[in-house]
Amino acid sequence: MAEREFTGILRNTWQKPLHCQDSGLRIGGGVFVRDPLSTPGTKQIDPGQQGDWKSESDEFLHGTAGHAIWSTKAFRNTGQGIQEISQFIRIGWNIPFIADPWTTFITCGVTSSDPREPTFGNNPDPVLGVEVSARMEDGSSVLAEGMFLSAYVWALPFSWLLHLFGDPQLVTHPRIQFTVFDREEREATGTTQGGLQFPSAAPETPDALMAQSFRHRATLSAQMGFAGAFPNFYEATYGLDTVGGTIFLKGGEVSWRDVPVAELGGASTTNFGDLMRAVNTYATREGFAGGFPTGFQADYGRGPVCGCVLLPAAAAEWRDVPRQALDNVPLEDVAGRFRAAHDYAVREGFVGGFPTLFHRTEADAGPFPTGLTGTVYGVVLVRPGFGEWRDVLLFRQPS
């Protein structure tokens, strides 16, 4: 068995055949075991049938990544009669040897224009949709049944895939089933969409990337036996490896809690700055020096909760630090404020630190030290003995 494999299954519940128009693998993306463009039953998938394809890594410490495109004809009522239009189903997969927190494992969607053409994206809403689930060899579902991806190209974030699959074998050798269906027919019959409802775009906003970075470190800290971790947003590249600075917190004094979102003022990961401030407000209200979100949220039937790591005074110190002492980082540069807080913490003899993302003026904070004026930023500094600074692997480039 190869170190990394991907098996795709495309099921056609539409009334016309699906024709494979294109397939390919990225450079360093392995080899096809079954190429959808040349495999009988997958090159053309008739109504009510399904076809499958497979790629795998072909070198040590490599993954597999590629794409395939099918087309078919559909019908749209334009108000001036029934018009026949093209529909394109594009599926992409990326199963790296080592994933980073921003890895997109699966992309999948339907468009009314050819995604290979420059005009891709300038098209009406598609007639068809795609449902996706992961299946074991016996056909049983691994993911929530009928995870819905309606139109265009949606993405499955790294942390969701780990959370849903659980079994590492299914992360490194996933078997994914895609079902093409008539959207209008589903709406007419009242068919509900089960499982997870995906967002309307891949989570690539700065706020979403922040949340993903914290989820990544939270996952690593649990695997390594720490109470929590946060990124300092320093990165470095050594050969093929890109690593990210991380402060891991030791257990004992440090607390992890699921805090009701209602107690955080309704803050969510869609606005990381608001969430960071809300967690620190909650932390100080509860008698802690400060805290940060894990990036995970859940609902166990009693309302949404947000994972938080809280540091007591024994483990951390909160300070108002003049902006000049933090390299005059702009308020809106959140990653820069993390780096500046880390640098300040190390200079002051601490393991590391993070910003609360609160700021105040000199009038609010009281007189500054001689020669300093303007604004202060809130920072939380981790005391020696309560944390460790480590570089963690974010991703490895193909050799």
mmCIF file of C-alpha atoms in Angstrom:
data_model
loop_
_atom_site.group_PDB
_atom_site.id
_atom_site.type_symbol
_atom_site.label_atom_id
_atom_site.label_comp_id
_atom_site.label_asym_id
_atom_site.label_seq_id
_atom_site.Cartn_x
_atom_site.Cartn_y
_atom_site.Cartn_z
ATOM 1 C CA MET A 1 0.000 0.000 0.000
ATOM 2 C CA ALA A 2 1.293 3.456 -0.915
ATOM 3 C CA GLU A 3 1.939 5.981 1.850
ATOM 4 C CA ARG A 4 -0.866 8.209 0.534
ATOM 5 C CA GLU A 5 -3.824 7.239 -1.642
ATOM 6 C CA PHE A 6 -7.008 8.849 -2.887
ATOM 7 C CA THR A 7 -10.016 6.945 -4.212
ATOM 8 C CA GLY A 8 -12.844 8.926 -5.794
ATOM 9 C CA ILE A 9 -16.290 7.565 -6.658
ATOM 10 C CA LEU A 10 -18.622 9.627 -8.853
ATOM 11 C CA ARG A 11 -22.285 8.575 -8.775
ATOM 12 C CA ASN A 12 -24.642 9.879 -11.448
ATOM 13 C CA THR A 13 -28.295 10.382 -10.440
ATOM 14 C CA TRP A 14 -28.828 12.819 -13.339
ATOM 15 C CA GLN A 15 -30.735 11.745 -16.468
ATOM 16 C CA LYS A 16 -27.827 12.189 -18.894
ATOM 17 C CA PRO A 17 -24.321 10.655 -19.030
ATOM 18 C CA LEU A 18 -21.331 12.353 -17.428
ATOM 19 C CA HIS A 19 -18.334 12.582 -19.778
ATOM 20 C CA CYS A 20 -14.807 12.971 -18.368
ATOM 21 C CA GLN A 21 -13.151 15.869 -20.196
ATOM 22 C CA ASP A 22 -9.892 16.276 -18.349
ATOM 23 C CA SER A 23 -7.763 14.776 -15.571
ATOM 24 C CA GLY A 24 -4.293 15.411 -14.266
ATOM 25 C CA LEU A 25 -1.912 15.231 -11.336
ATOM 26 C CA ARG A 26 0.158 18.016 -9.856
ATOM 27 C CA ILE A 27 3.926 17.944 -10.206
ATOM 28 C CA GLY A 28 5.035 15.594 -7.447
ATOM 29 C CA GLY A 29 1.395 14.519 -7.010
ATOM 30 C CA GLY A 30 1.951 10.805 -7.481
ATOM 31 C CA VAL A 31 0.590 8.518 -10.186
ATOM 32 C CA PHE A 32 -2.810 7.344 -11.364
ATOM 33 C CA VAL A 33 -3.687 3.755 -10.540
ATOM 34 C CA ARG A 34 -6.942 4.308 -12.447
ATOM 35 C CA ASP A 35 -7.099 7.468 -14.563
ATOM 36 C CA PRO A 36 -10.721 8.710 -14.852
ATOM 37 C CA LEU A 37 -10.053 9.926 -18.391
ATOM 38 C CA SER A 38 -9.197 6.433 -19.631
ATOM 39 C CA THR A 39 -10.957 4.041 -17.237
ATOM 40 C CA PRO A 40 -14.064 2.379 -18.768
ATOM 41 C CA GLY A 41 -17.160 3.195 -16.746
ATOM 42 C CA THR A 42 -15.554 6.361 -15.383
ATOM 43 C CA LYS A 43 -14.704 8.102 -18.641
ATOM 44 C CA GLN A 44 -18.468 7.952 -19.283
ATOM 45 C CA ILE A 45 -20.806 7.448 -16.323
ATOM 46 C CA ASP A 46 -24.323 6.632 -17.448
ATOM 47 C CA PRO A 47 -27.464 7.614 -15.503
ATOM 48 C CA GLY A 48 -27.877 5.482 -12.388
ATOM 49 C CA GLN A 49 -24.243 4.295 -12.567
ATOM 50 C CA GLN A 50 -21.020 5.233 -10.812
ATOM 51 C CA GLY A 51 -17.371 5.249 -11.773
ATOM 52 C CA ASP A 52 -14.237 5.303 -9.655
ATOM 53 C CA TRP A 53 -10.633 6.391 -9.975
ATOM 54 C CA LYS A 54 -7.544 6.247 -7.814
ATOM 55 C CA SER A 55 -4.176 7.960 -7.438
ATOM 56 C CA GLU A 56 -1.324 7.281 -5.027
ATOM 57 C CA SER A 57 2.056 8.625 -3.986
ATOM 58 C CA ASP A 58 4.999 7.165 -5.847
ATOM 59 C CA GLU A 59 7.947 8.401 -3.787
ATOM 60 C CA PHE A 60 9.021 8.304 -0.151
ATOM 61 C CA LEU A 61 7.479 11.116 1.978
ATOM 62 C CA HIS A 62 5.260 12.270 -0.901
ATOM 63 C CA GLY A 63 1.506 12.688 -1.235
ATOM 64 C CA THR A 64 -0.919 12.642 -4.120
ATOM 65 C CA ALA A 65 -2.909 15.502 -5.630
ATOM 66 C CA GLY A 66 -4.867 16.017 -8.818
ATOM 67 C CA HIS A 67 -8.141 16.936 -10.480
ATOM 68 C CA ALA A 68 -10.778 15.638 -12.893
ATOM 69 C CA ILE A 69 -13.565 17.344 -14.845
ATOM 70 C CA TRP A 70 -16.785 15.837 -16.196
ATOM 71 C CA SER A 71 -19.406 17.526 -18.370
ATOM 72 C CA THR A 72 -23.051 16.872 -19.153
ATOM 73 C CA LYS A 73 -26.076 18.633 -20.600
ATOM 74 C CA ALA A 74 -28.891 20.072 -18.503
ATOM 75 C CA PHE A 75 -31.998 22.139 -19.104
ATOM 76 C CA ARG A 76 -33.001 25.584 -17.874
ATOM 77 C CA ASN A 77 -36.330 27.373 -18.241
ATOM 78 C CA THR A 78 -35.324 30.871 -19.346
ATOM 79 C CA GLY A 79 -38.873 32.251 -19.571
ATOM 80 C CA GLN A 80 -38.583 31.985 -23.336
ATOM 81 C CA GLY A 81 -38.658 28.213 -23.402
ATOM 82 C CA ILE A 82 -36.389 25.379 -22.314
ATOM 83 C CA GLN A 83 -32.699 25.950 -23.062
ATOM 84 C CA GLU A 84 -30.038 23.213 -23.099
ATOM 85 C CA ILE A 85 -26.894 24.269 -21.258
ATOM 86 C CA SER A 86 -23.608 22.654 -20.314
ATOM 87 C CA GLN A 87 -22.730 21.676 -16.763
ATOM 88 C CA PHE A 88 -19.189 20.958 -15.574
ATOM 89 C CA ILE A 89 -18.327 18.953 -12.466
ATOM 90 C CA ARG A 90 -14.816 19.606 -11.198
ATOM 91 C CA ILE A 91 -13.286 17.541 -8.397
ATOM 92 C CA GLY A 92 -9.867 18.202 -6.881
ATOM 93 C CA TRP A 93 -7.990 16.254 -4.238
ATOM 94 C CA ASN A 94 -4.837 16.911 -2.242
ATOM 95 C CA ILE A 95 -3.571 14.268 0.190
ATOM 96 C CA PRO A 96 -0.153 15.553 1.306
ATOM 97 C CA PHE A 97 2.336 13.519 3.272
ATOM 98 C CA ILE A 98 2.214 16.187 5.992
ATOM 99 C CA ALA A 99 -0.709 18.627 6.088
ATOM 100 C CA ASP A 100 -0.486 22.211 7.250
ATOM 101 C CA PRO A 101 -3.372 24.075 8.925
ATOM 102 C CA TRP A 102 -4.460 25.622 5.618
ATOM 103 C CA THR A 103 -4.492 22.420 3.587
ATOM 104 C CA THR A 104 -7.582 21.995 1.404
ATOM 105 C CA PHE A 105 -8.082 18.261 0.991
ATOM 106 C CA ILE A 106 -11.122 18.245 -1.303
ATOM 107 C CA THR A 107 -12.584 20.801 -3.706
ATOM 108 C CA CYS A 108 -15.741 19.990 -5.563
ATOM 109 C CA GLY A 109 -18.469 21.847 -7.399
ATOM 110 C CA VAL A 110 -20.583 22.421 -10.486
ATOM 111 C CA THR A 111 -20.398 25.371 -12.886
ATOM 112 C CA SER A 112 -22.251 26.358 -16.038
ATOM 113 C CA SER A 113 -19.026 27.254 -17.844
ATOM 114 C CA ASP A 114 -15.886 25.270 -18.508
ATOM 115 C CA PRO A 115 -13.474 25.800 -15.548
ATOM 116 C CA ARG A 116 -10.565 25.514 -17.995
ATOM 117 C CA GLU A 117 -11.678 28.621 -19.900
ATOM 118 C CA PRO A 118 -10.711 32.239 -19.048
ATOM 119 C CA THR A 119 -14.413 33.124 -18.680
ATOM 120 C CA PHE A 120 -14.818 30.608 -15.856
ATOM 121 C CA GLY A 121 -16.957 32.097 -13.097
ATOM 122 C CA ASN A 122 -19.003 34.403 -15.374
ATOM 123 C CA ASN A 123 -21.949 32.029 -15.543
ATOM 124 C CA PRO A 124 -25.459 31.544 -14.125
ATOM 125 C CA ASP A 125 -26.183 29.336 -11.147
ATOM 126 C CA PRO A 126 -25.757 25.664 -12.035
ATOM 127 C CA VAL A 127 -28.686 23.313 -12.497
ATOM 128 C CA LEU A 128 -26.892 20.386 -10.866
ATOM 129 C CA GLY A 129 -25.370 19.984 -7.432
ATOM 130 C CA VAL A 130 -22.921 17.634 -5.741
ATOM 131 C CA GLU A 131 -23.229 15.718 -2.490
ATOM 132 C CA VAL A 132 -20.131 14.264 -0.869
ATOM 133 C CA SER A 133 -19.500 11.604 1.760
ATOM 134 C CA ALA A 134 -16.621 9.337 2.724
ATOM 135 C CA ARG A 135 -17.138 5.602 2.637
ATOM 136 C CA MET A 136 -15.419 2.480 3.875
ATOM 137 C CA GLU A 137 -14.721 -0.422 1.549
ATOM 138 C CA ASP A 138 -18.025 -2.038 2.632
ATOM 139 C CA GLY A 139 -19.941 1.062 1.555
ATOM 140 C CA SER A 140 -20.749 2.346 5.038
ATOM 141 C CA SER A 141 -20.604 6.124 5.488
ATOM 142 C CA VAL A 142 -17.836 7.704 7.544
ATOM 143 C CA LEU A 143 -18.910 11.327 7.304
ATOM 144 C CA ALA A 144 -22.362 12.609 8.138
ATOM 145 C CA GLU A 145 -24.632 11.272 5.399
ATOM 146 C CA GLY A 146 -25.271 13.675 2.547
ATOM 147 C CA MET A 147 -22.833 16.479 3.286
ATOM 148 C CA PHE A 148 -24.030 19.155 0.895
ATOM 149 C CA LEU A 149 -21.843 21.178 -1.425
ATOM 150 C CA SER A 150 -24.233 23.134 -3.580
ATOM 151 C CA ALA A 151 -22.455 25.096 -6.308
ATOM 152 C CA TYR A 152 -19.122 26.318 -7.605
ATOM 153 C CA VAL A 153 -16.030 25.216 -5.701
ATOM 154 C CA TRP A 154 -16.337 24.655 -1.966
ATOM 155 C CA ALA A 155 -13.411 23.570 0.209
ATOM 156 C CA LEU A 156 -13.081 21.126 3.074
ATOM 157 C CA PRO A 157 -10.755 22.632 5.699
ATOM 158 C CA PHE A 158 -7.994 20.596 7.304
ATOM 159 C CA SER A 159 -9.388 20.665 10.832
ATOM 160 C CA TRP A 160 -12.842 19.541 9.749
ATOM 161 C CA LEU A 161 -11.418 16.547 7.948
ATOM 162 C CA LEU A 162 -9.446 15.448 11.009
ATOM 163 C CA HIS A 163 -12.417 16.040 13.303
ATOM 164 C CA LEU A 164 -14.817 14.108 11.087
ATOM 165 C CA PHE A 165 -12.611 11.218 10.073
ATOM 166 C CA GLY A 166 -10.919 10.551 13.402
ATOM 167 C CA ASP A 167 -9.211 7.432 12.055
ATOM 168 C CA PRO A 168 -5.774 8.480 10.700
ATOM 169 C CA GLN A 169 -6.074 5.836 7.969
ATOM 170 C CA LEU A 170 -9.002 7.781 6.522
ATOM 171 C CA VAL A 171 -6.954 10.971 6.421
ATOM 172 C CA THR A 172 -4.067 9.374 4.540
ATOM 173 C CA HIS A 173 -6.126 6.994 2.343
ATOM 174 C CA PRO A 174 -9.570 8.619 1.969
ATOM 175 C CA ARG A 175 -12.311 7.060 -0.143
ATOM 176 C CA ILE A 176 -14.714 9.841 -1.147
ATOM 177 C CA GLN A 177 -18.057 9.450 -2.908
ATOM 178 C CA PHE A 178 -19.493 12.342 -4.939
ATOM 179 C CA THR A 179 -23.143 12.252 -6.064
ATOM 180 C CA VAL A 180 -24.372 14.481 -8.900
ATOM 181 C CA PHE A 181 -28.047 15.437 -8.550
ATOM 182 C CA ASP A 182 -30.744 17.742 -9.934
ATOM 183 C CA ARG A 183 -31.050 20.690 -7.537
ATOM 184 C CA GLU A 184 -34.544 21.688 -8.703
ATOM 185 C CA GLU A 185 -35.839 18.144 -8.299
ATOM 186 C CA ARG A 186 -34.555 18.003 -4.730
ATOM 187 C CA GLU A 187 -36.165 21.318 -3.892
ATOM 188 C CA ALA A 188 -39.462 20.209 -5.468
ATOM 189 C CA THR A 189 -39.560 16.957 -3.507
ATOM 190 C CA GLY A 190 -38.529 18.665 -0.279
ATOM 191 C CA THR A 191 -35.442 16.502 0.117
ATOM 192 C CA THR A 192 -33.475 17.805 3.085
ATOM 193 C CA GLN A 193 -29.729 18.112 3.137
ATOM 194 C CA GLY A 194 -28.187 16.174 5.987
ATOM 195 C CA GLY A 195 -24.845 16.500 7.669
ATOM 196 C CA LEU A 196 -22.730 19.622 7.677
ATOM 197 C CA GLN A 197 -23.731 22.749 5.796
ATOM 198 C CA PHE A 198 -20.599 24.232 4.302
ATOM 199 C CA PRO A 199 -19.887 27.963 4.082
ATOM 200 C CA SER A 200 -20.355 29.794 0.806
ATOM 201 C CA ALA A 201 -16.616 30.120 0.191
ATOM 202 C CA ALA A 202 -13.385 28.526 1.215
ATOM 203 C CA PRO A 203 -12.234 29.954 4.564
ATOM 204 C CA GLU A 204 -9.433 32.156 3.270
ATOM 205 C CA THR A 205 -10.166 35.420 5.098
ATOM 206 C CA PRO A 206 -7.542 36.647 7.591
ATOM 207 C CA ASP A 207 -9.945 35.916 10.463
ATOM 208 C CA ALA A 208 -10.545 32.360 9.258
ATOM 209 C CA LEU A 209 -6.819 31.733 8.785
ATOM 210 C CA MET A 210 -6.199 32.989 12.327
ATOM 211 C CA ALA A 211 -8.788 30.574 13.675
ATOM 212 C CA GLN A 212 -7.268 27.722 11.648
ATOM 213 C CA SER A 213 -3.810 28.493 13.060
ATOM 214 C CA PHE A 214 -5.159 28.266 16.600
ATOM 215 C CA ARG A 215 -7.053 25.034 15.837
ATOM 216 C CA HIS A 216 -3.861 23.554 14.417
ATOM 217 C CA ARG A 217 -1.869 24.418 17.556
ATOM 218 C CA ALA A 218 -4.672 23.194 19.840
ATOM 219 C CA THR A 219 -4.662 19.844 18.042
ATOM 220 C CA LEU A 220 -0.883 19.558 18.292
ATOM 221 C CA SER A 221 -0.848 20.491 21.987
ATOM 222 C CA ALA A 222 -3.384 17.762 22.796
ATOM 223 C CA GLN A 223 -1.371 15.195 20.841
ATOM 224 C CA MET A 224 1.836 16.227 22.637
ATOM 225 C CA GLY A 225 0.366 16.293 26.145
ATOM 226 C CA PHE A 226 0.306 20.062 26.720
ATOM 227 C CA ALA A 227 -2.573 22.070 28.173
ATOM 228 C CA GLY A 228 -2.734 24.372 25.158
ATOM 229 C CA ALA A 229 -0.690 26.268 22.579
ATOM 230 C CA PHE A 230 -0.749 29.413 20.496
ATOM 231 C CA PRO A 231 1.220 30.561 17.423
ATOM 232 C CA ASN A 232 3.605 33.509 17.641
ATOM 233 C CA PHE A 233 3.232 33.913 13.847
ATOM 234 C CA TYR A 234 6.930 33.658 13.139
ATOM 235 C CA GLU A 235 7.760 31.289 10.283
ATOM 236 C CA ALA A 236 11.021 30.030 8.821
ATOM 237 C CA THR A 237 12.014 27.731 5.968
ATOM 238 C CA TYR A 238 14.748 25.134 6.323
ATOM 239 C CA GLY A 239 15.298 23.255 3.094
ATOM 240 C CA LEU A 240 11.918 21.824 2.092
ATOM 241 C CA ASP A 241 10.308 22.426 5.489
ATOM 242 C CA THR A 242 8.419 25.511 6.626
ATOM 243 C CA VAL A 243 7.991 25.741 10.394
ATOM 244 C CA GLY A 244 5.948 28.010 12.630
ATOM 245 C CA GLY A 245 6.827 29.326 16.078
ATOM 246 C CA THR A 246 4.548 27.991 18.809
ATOM 247 C CA ILE A 247 4.302 28.481 22.574
ATOM 248 C CA PHE A 248 3.168 25.281 24.274
ATOM 249 C CA LEU A 249 1.654 25.642 27.748
ATOM 250 C CA LYS A 250 2.181 23.111 30.519
ATOM 251 C CA GLY A 251 -0.661 21.627 32.527
ATOM 252 C CA GLY A 252 -1.408 22.202 36.170
ATOM 253 C CA GLU A 253 -2.122 25.901 36.457
ATOM 254 C CA VAL A 254 -3.344 26.463 32.902
ATOM 255 C CA SER A 255 -7.058 25.735 32.343
ATOM 256 C CA TRP A 256 -9.012 24.718 29.254
ATOM 257 C CA ARG A 257 -12.757 25.427 29.178
ATOM 258 C CA ASP A 258 -15.731 25.241 26.855
ATOM 259 C CA VAL A 259 -17.183 28.704 27.435
ATOM 260 C CA PRO A 260 -20.766 29.436 26.301
ATOM 261 C CA VAL A 261 -20.653 31.856 23.381
ATOM 262 C CA ALA A 262 -23.366 33.844 25.188
ATOM 263 C CA GLU A 263 -20.799 34.610 27.903
ATOM 264 C CA LEU A 264 -18.421 35.869 25.224
ATOM 265 C CA GLY A 265 -20.872 38.429 23.908
ATOM 266 C CA GLY A 266 -21.805 36.204 20.977
ATOM 267 C CA ALA A 267 -18.276 36.396 19.528
ATOM 268 C CA SER A 268 -17.317 33.818 16.891
ATOM 269 C CA THR A 269 -14.343 32.779 14.781
ATOM 270 C CA THR A 270 -15.718 34.853 11.901
ATOM 271 C CA ASN A 271 -14.196 37.882 13.653
ATOM 272 C CA PHE A 272 -10.993 36.785 15.344
ATOM 273 C CA GLY A 273 -10.229 40.177 16.893
ATOM 274 C CA ASP A 274 -13.625 40.334 18.619
ATOM 275 C CA LEU A 275 -13.238 36.742 19.797
ATOM 276 C CA MET A 276 -9.751 37.364 21.218
ATOM 277 C CA ARG A 277 -10.954 40.416 23.105
ATOM 278 C CA ALA A 278 -14.043 38.584 24.369
ATOM 279 C CA VAL A 279 -11.974 35.674 25.686
ATOM 280 C CA ASN A 280 -9.634 38.044 27.546
ATOM 281 C CA THR A 281 -12.566 39.931 29.028
ATOM 282 C CA TYR A 282 -14.017 36.623 30.218
ATOM 283 C CA ALA A 283 -10.615 35.513 31.563
ATOM 284 C CA THR A 284 -10.087 38.608 33.707
ATOM 285 C CA ARG A 285 -13.706 38.472 34.904
ATOM 286 C CA GLU A 286 -13.046 34.902 36.067
ATOM 287 C CA GLY A 287 -9.839 35.892 37.872
ATOM 288 C CA PHE A 288 -7.298 34.834 35.216
ATOM 289 C CA ALA A 289 -4.461 36.925 33.808
ATOM 290 C CA GLY A 290 -5.658 36.348 30.254
ATOM 291 C CA GLY A 291 -6.582 33.725 27.694
ATOM 292 C CA PHE A 292 -7.032 32.840 24.050
ATOM 293 C CA PRO A 293 -9.457 30.791 21.931
ATOM 294 C CA THR A 294 -8.586 27.338 20.620
ATOM 295 C CA GLY A 295 -10.420 28.164 17.388
ATOM 296 C CA PHE A 296 -12.886 25.318 17.984
ATOM 297 C CA GLN A 297 -16.596 25.872 18.580
ATOM 298 C CA ALA A 298 -19.285 23.273 19.184
ATOM 299 C CA ASP A 299 -22.872 22.800 20.282
ATOM 300 C CA TYR A 300 -23.677 19.871 22.559
ATOM 301 C CA GLY A 301 -27.378 20.668 22.733
ATOM 302 C CA ARG A 302 -27.219 23.492 25.266
ATOM 303 C CA GLY A 303 -26.107 26.276 22.964
ATOM 304 C CA PRO A 304 -22.791 26.993 21.212
ATOM 305 C CA VAL A 305 -19.570 26.960 23.216
ATOM 306 C CA CYS A 306 -16.062 28.161 22.394
ATOM 307 C CA GLY A 307 -12.907 26.347 23.464
ATOM 308 C CA CYS A 308 -10.685 28.658 25.546
ATOM 309 C CA VAL A 309 -7.301 28.352 27.244
ATOM 310 C CA LEU A 310 -7.085 30.457 30.415
ATOM 311 C CA LEU A 311 -3.849 31.433 32.202
ATOM 312 C CA PRO A 312 -3.843 32.286 35.944
ATOM 313 C CA ALA A 313 -1.566 34.902 37.507
ATOM 314 C CA ALA A 314 0.800 32.143 38.609
ATOM 315 C CA ALA A 315 1.477 31.268 34.961
ATOM 316 C CA ALA A 316 1.194 34.625 33.230
ATOM 317 C CA GLU A 317 1.299 38.382 33.680
ATOM 318 C CA TRP A 318 -0.899 40.937 31.967
ATOM 319 C CA ARG A 319 0.622 44.311 31.025
ATOM 320 C CA ASP A 320 -0.261 47.498 29.170
ATOM 321 C CA VAL A 321 2.784 48.000 26.933
ATOM 322 C CA PRO A 322 3.466 51.263 25.043
ATOM 323 C CA ARG A 323 3.111 50.839 21.314
ATOM 324 C CA GLN A 324 6.667 52.121 20.779
ATOM 325 C CA ALA A 325 7.963 49.152 22.791
ATOM 326 C CA LEU A 326 6.080 46.864 20.402
ATOM 327 C CA ASP A 327 7.706 48.153 17.205
ATOM 328 C CA ASN A 328 4.803 50.563 16.554
ATOM 329 C CA VAL A 329 2.819 47.735 14.967
ATOM 330 C CA PRO A 330 -0.440 49.062 13.460
ATOM 331 C CA LEU A 331 -3.639 48.184 15.320
ATOM 332 C CA GLU A 332 -5.040 46.243 12.371
ATOM 333 C CA ASP A 333 -1.935 44.045 11.892
ATOM 334 C CA VAL A 334 -2.991 41.154 14.136
ATOM 335 C CA ALA A 335 -0.192 38.750 13.137
ATOM 336 C CA GLY A 336 2.328 41.588 13.570
ATOM 337 C CA ARG A 337 0.999 42.248 17.061
ATOM 338 C CA PHE A 338 1.549 38.599 17.966
ATOM 339 C CA ARG A 339 5.145 38.769 16.728
ATOM 340 C CA ALA A 340 5.773 42.024 18.573
ATOM 341 C CA ALA A 341 4.263 40.635 21.799
ATOM 342 C CA HIS A 342 6.519 37.587 21.506
ATOM 343 C CA ASP A 343 9.645 39.699 20.972
ATOM 344 C CA TYR A 344 8.772 41.932 23.925
ATOM 345 C CA ALA A 345 8.113 38.904 26.134
ATOM 346 C CA VAL A 346 11.487 37.335 25.338
ATOM 347 C CA ARG A 347 13.295 40.629 25.966
ATOM 348 C CA GLU A 348 11.583 40.848 29.355
ATOM 349 C CA GLY A 349 12.607 37.301 30.348
ATOM 350 C CA PHE A 350 9.336 35.507 29.605
ATOM 351 C CA VAL A 351 8.832 32.394 27.471
ATOM 352 C CA GLY A 352 6.532 34.188 25.070
ATOM 353 C CA GLY A 353 3.421 36.298 24.954
ATOM 354 C CA PHE A 354 0.305 37.203 23.034
ATOM 355 C CA PRO A 355 -1.752 40.358 22.561
ATOM 356 C CA THR A 356 -5.193 40.701 24.099
ATOM 357 C CA LEU A 357 -5.981 42.895 21.060
ATOM 358 C CA PHE A 358 -7.182 45.613 23.424
ATOM 359 C CA HIS A 359 -5.541 49.017 23.292
ATOM 360 C CA ARG A 360 -5.842 52.211 25.322
ATOM 361 C CA THR A 361 -4.562 55.761 25.135
ATOM 362 C CA GLU A 362 -2.118 57.344 27.568
ATOM 363 C CA ALA A 363 -5.027 59.200 29.154
ATOM 364 C CA ASP A 364 -6.738 55.875 29.895
ATOM 365 C CA ALA A 365 -3.634 54.015 31.021
ATOM 366 C CA GLY A 366 -1.931 56.661 33.105
ATOM 367 C CA PRO A 367 1.480 58.308 32.616
ATOM 368 C CA PHE A 368 3.952 56.468 30.400
ATOM 369 C CA PRO A 369 7.639 56.036 31.139
ATOM 370 C CA THR A 370 9.737 59.038 30.176
ATOM 371 C CA GLY A 371 9.941 59.551 26.444
ATOM 372 C CA LEU A 372 6.926 57.356 25.573
ATOM 373 C CA THR A 373 3.564 58.724 24.499
ATOM 374 C CA GLY A 374 0.481 57.656 22.628
ATOM 375 C CA THR A 375 -1.167 54.239 22.855
ATOM 376 C CA VAL A 376 -0.670 51.084 24.895
ATOM 377 C CA TYR A 377 -1.435 47.526 23.791
ATOM 378 C CA GLY A 378 -2.584 44.835 26.200
ATOM 379 C CA VAL A 379 -0.308 41.783 26.264
ATOM 380 C CA VAL A 380 -0.200 38.583 28.294
ATOM 381 C CA LEU A 381 3.274 37.251 29.108
ATOM 382 C CA VAL A 382 3.917 33.571 29.877
ATOM 383 C CA ARG A 383 6.182 33.067 32.880
ATOM 384 C CA PRO A 384 9.262 30.794 32.717
ATOM 385 C CA GLY A 385 8.487 27.221 33.695
ATOM 386 C CA PHE A 386 4.901 27.352 32.400
ATOM 387 C CA GLY A 387 5.582 27.097 28.687
ATOM 388 C CA GLU A 388 7.977 26.080 25.935
ATOM 389 C CA TRP A 389 8.780 27.710 22.611
ATOM 390 C CA ARG A 390 8.983 25.170 19.787
ATOM 391 C CA ASP A 391 8.972 25.332 16.006
ATOM 392 C CA VAL A 392 6.376 23.004 14.475
ATOM 393 C CA LEU A 393 6.227 21.756 10.905
ATOM 394 C CA LEU A 394 3.637 23.619 8.847
ATOM 395 C CA PHE A 395 4.295 22.040 5.454
ATOM 396 C CA ARG A 396 6.943 20.338 3.352
ATOM 397 C CA GLN A 397 7.572 21.251 -0.271
ATOM 398 C CA PRO A 398 7.857 18.446 -2.822
ATOM 399 C CA SER A 399 11.456 17.427 -3.378
#
